[in-house]
Tab-separated table of C-alpha atoms in Angstrom:
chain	number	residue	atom	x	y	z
D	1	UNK	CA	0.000	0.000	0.000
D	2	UNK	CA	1.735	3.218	-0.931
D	3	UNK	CA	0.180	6.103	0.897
D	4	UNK	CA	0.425	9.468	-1.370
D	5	UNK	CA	2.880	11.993	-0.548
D	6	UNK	CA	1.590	15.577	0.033
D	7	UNK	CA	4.106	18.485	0.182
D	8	UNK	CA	4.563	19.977	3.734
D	9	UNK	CA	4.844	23.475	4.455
D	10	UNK	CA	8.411	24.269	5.687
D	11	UNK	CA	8.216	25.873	8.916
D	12	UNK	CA	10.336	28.980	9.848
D	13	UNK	CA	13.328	28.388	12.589
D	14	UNK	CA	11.889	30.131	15.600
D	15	UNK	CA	14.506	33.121	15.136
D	16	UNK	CA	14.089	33.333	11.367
D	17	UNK	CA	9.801	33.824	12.569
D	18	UNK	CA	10.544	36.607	14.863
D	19	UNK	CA	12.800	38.195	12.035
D	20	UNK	CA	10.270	37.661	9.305
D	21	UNK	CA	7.472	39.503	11.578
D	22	UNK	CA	7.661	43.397	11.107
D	23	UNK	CA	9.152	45.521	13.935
D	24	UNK	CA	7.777	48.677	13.494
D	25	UNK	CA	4.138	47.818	15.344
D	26	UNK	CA	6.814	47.087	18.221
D	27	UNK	CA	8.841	49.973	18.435
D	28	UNK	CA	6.298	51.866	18.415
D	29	UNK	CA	4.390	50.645	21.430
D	30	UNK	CA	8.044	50.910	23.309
D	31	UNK	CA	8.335	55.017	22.135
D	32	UNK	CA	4.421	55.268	23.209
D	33	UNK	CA	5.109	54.094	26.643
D	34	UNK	CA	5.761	56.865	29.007
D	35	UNK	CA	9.453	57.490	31.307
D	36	UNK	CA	9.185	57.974	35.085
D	37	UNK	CA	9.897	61.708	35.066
D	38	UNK	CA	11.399	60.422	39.119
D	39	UNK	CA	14.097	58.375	39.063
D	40	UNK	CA	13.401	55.434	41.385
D	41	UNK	CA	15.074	56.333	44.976
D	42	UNK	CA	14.275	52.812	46.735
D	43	UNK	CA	15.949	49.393	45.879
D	44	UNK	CA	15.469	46.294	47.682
D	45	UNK	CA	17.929	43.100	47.623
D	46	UNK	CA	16.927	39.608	48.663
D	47	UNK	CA	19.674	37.636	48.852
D	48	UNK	CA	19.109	33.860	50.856
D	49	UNK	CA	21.488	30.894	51.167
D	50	UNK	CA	24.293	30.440	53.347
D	51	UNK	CA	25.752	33.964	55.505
D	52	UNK	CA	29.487	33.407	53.762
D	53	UNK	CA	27.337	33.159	50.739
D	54	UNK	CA	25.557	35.818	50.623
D	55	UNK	CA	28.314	38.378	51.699
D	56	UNK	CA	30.106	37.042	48.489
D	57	UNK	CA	27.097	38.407	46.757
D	58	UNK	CA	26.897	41.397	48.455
D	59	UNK	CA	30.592	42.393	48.515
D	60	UNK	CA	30.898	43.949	44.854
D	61	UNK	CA	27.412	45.936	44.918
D	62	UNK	CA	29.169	47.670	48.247
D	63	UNK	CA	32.080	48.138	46.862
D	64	UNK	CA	30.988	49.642	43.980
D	65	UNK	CA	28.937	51.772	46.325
D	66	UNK	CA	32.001	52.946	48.184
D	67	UNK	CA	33.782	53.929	45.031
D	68	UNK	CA	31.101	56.252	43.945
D	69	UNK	CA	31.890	59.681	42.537
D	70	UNK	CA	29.761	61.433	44.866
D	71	UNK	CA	31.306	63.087	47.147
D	72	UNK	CA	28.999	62.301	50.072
D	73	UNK	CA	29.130	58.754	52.272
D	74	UNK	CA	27.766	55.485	52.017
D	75	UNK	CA	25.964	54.702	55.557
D	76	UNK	CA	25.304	51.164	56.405
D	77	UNK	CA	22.990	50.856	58.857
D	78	UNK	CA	22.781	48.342	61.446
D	79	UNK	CA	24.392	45.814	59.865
D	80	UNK	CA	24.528	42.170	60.234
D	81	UNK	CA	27.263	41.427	63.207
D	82	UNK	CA	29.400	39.760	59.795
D	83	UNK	CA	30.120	42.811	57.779
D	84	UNK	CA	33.185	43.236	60.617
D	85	UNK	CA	35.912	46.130	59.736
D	86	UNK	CA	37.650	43.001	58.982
D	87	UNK	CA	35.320	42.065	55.966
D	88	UNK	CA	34.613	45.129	54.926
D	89	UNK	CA	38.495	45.807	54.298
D	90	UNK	CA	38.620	42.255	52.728
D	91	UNK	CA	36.150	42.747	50.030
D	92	UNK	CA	37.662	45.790	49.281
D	93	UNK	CA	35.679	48.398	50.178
D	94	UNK	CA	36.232	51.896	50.630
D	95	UNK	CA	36.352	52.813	54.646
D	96	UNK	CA	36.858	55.966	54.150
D	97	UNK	CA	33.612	56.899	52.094
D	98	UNK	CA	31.935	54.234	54.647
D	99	UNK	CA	29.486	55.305	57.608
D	100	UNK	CA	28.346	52.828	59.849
D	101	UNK	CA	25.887	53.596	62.059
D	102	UNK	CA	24.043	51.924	64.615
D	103	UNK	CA	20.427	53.016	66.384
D	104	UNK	CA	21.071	54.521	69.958
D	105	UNK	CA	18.376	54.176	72.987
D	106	UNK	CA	15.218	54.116	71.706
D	107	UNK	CA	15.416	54.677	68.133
D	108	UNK	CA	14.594	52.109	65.439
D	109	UNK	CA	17.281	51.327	62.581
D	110	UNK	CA	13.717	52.429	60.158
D	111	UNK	CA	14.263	55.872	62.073
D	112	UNK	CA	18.049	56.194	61.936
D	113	UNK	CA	17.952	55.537	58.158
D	114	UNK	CA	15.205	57.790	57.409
D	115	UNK	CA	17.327	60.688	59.377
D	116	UNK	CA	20.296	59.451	57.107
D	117	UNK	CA	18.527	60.113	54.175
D	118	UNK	CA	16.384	63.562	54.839
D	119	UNK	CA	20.097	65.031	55.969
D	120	UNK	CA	21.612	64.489	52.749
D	121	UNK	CA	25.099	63.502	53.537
D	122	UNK	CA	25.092	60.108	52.172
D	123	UNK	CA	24.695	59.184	48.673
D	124	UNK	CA	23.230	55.805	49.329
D	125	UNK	CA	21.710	54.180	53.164
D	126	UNK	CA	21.996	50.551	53.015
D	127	UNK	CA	19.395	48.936	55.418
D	128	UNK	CA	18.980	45.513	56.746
D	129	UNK	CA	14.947	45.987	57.349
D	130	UNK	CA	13.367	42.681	57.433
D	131	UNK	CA	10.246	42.767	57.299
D	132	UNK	CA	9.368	45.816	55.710
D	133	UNK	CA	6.083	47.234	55.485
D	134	UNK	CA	4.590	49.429	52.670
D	135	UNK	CA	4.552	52.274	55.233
D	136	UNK	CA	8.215	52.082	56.476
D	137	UNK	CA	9.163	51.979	52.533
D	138	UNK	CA	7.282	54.879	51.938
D	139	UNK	CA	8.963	56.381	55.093
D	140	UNK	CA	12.328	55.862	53.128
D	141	UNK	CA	11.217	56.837	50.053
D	142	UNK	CA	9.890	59.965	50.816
D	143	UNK	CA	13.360	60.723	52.997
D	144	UNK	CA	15.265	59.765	50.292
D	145	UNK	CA	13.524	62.355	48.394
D	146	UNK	CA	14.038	65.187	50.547
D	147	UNK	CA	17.673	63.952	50.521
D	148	UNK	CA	18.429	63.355	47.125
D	149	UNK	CA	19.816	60.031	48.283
D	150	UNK	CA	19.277	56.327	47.293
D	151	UNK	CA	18.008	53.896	49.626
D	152	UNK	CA	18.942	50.267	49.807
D	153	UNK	CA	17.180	47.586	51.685
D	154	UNK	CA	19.079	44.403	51.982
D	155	UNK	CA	16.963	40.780	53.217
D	156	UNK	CA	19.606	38.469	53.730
D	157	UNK	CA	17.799	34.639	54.865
């Protein structure tokens, strides 16, 4: 029995297809869409696995921190017991653009940071705030704003 041989279409390689479709429609939704006129003042960093880890991790993002151009500090705030003097000069950090700061009586480490950032002084506060709520980020956002400053919450688990 001979079965009778009808011609396939050929089908596109799945890169050739997205080629062969036209880009304009595309483009132009991406020039439609509109740009935060704000940049974004509030980052937050979730970093889990073991502490030696996650301080790998962690160790070029402050660094490159440290070296910033501005000429104003980066303030760590309440940090885990690990980031030592020790570490910090280890990973290769800058400790002399490098505030650390711990809360005193009864203030939080949400109030110390939010003081950080109103005063302007410090480029970025680095935060260890776990949990945060939506109003204690909108606490830091809205000091970061006053102080032109860059907050950055860190969840290490």
């Amino acid at each position: 029995m001979q079965f009778p041989h009808i011609p396939q279409q050929t089908q596109l390689p799945l890169f050739e297809a997205f080629l062969a479709q036209p880009m304009a429609p595309i483009l132009k939704d991406v020039v439609a869409r509109e740009w935060h006129a704000e940049p974004e003042v509030f980052s937050e960093l979730s970093l889990r696995g073991a502490a030696g880890n996650c301080l790998n991790l962690l160790a070029p993002i402050l660094r490159e921190l440290s070296e910033d151009q501005d000429a104003r500090w980066l303030t760590l705030i309440a940090p885990p017991a690990s980031l030592t003097q020790t570490w910090l000069r280890d990973a290769g950090l800058n400790r002399e653009r490098i505030l650390l700061l711990q809360p005193r009586g009864t203030q939080s480490a949400q109030q110390l940071a939010c003081e950080a950032l109103r005063l302007g002084r410090s480029h970025t506060v680095v935060t260890w705030l776990n949990p945060l709520n939506s109003s204690s980020r909108q606490q830091l956002i809205s000091a970061a704003r006053t102080g032109d400053a860059q907050s950055l919450n860190i969840r290490l688990g």
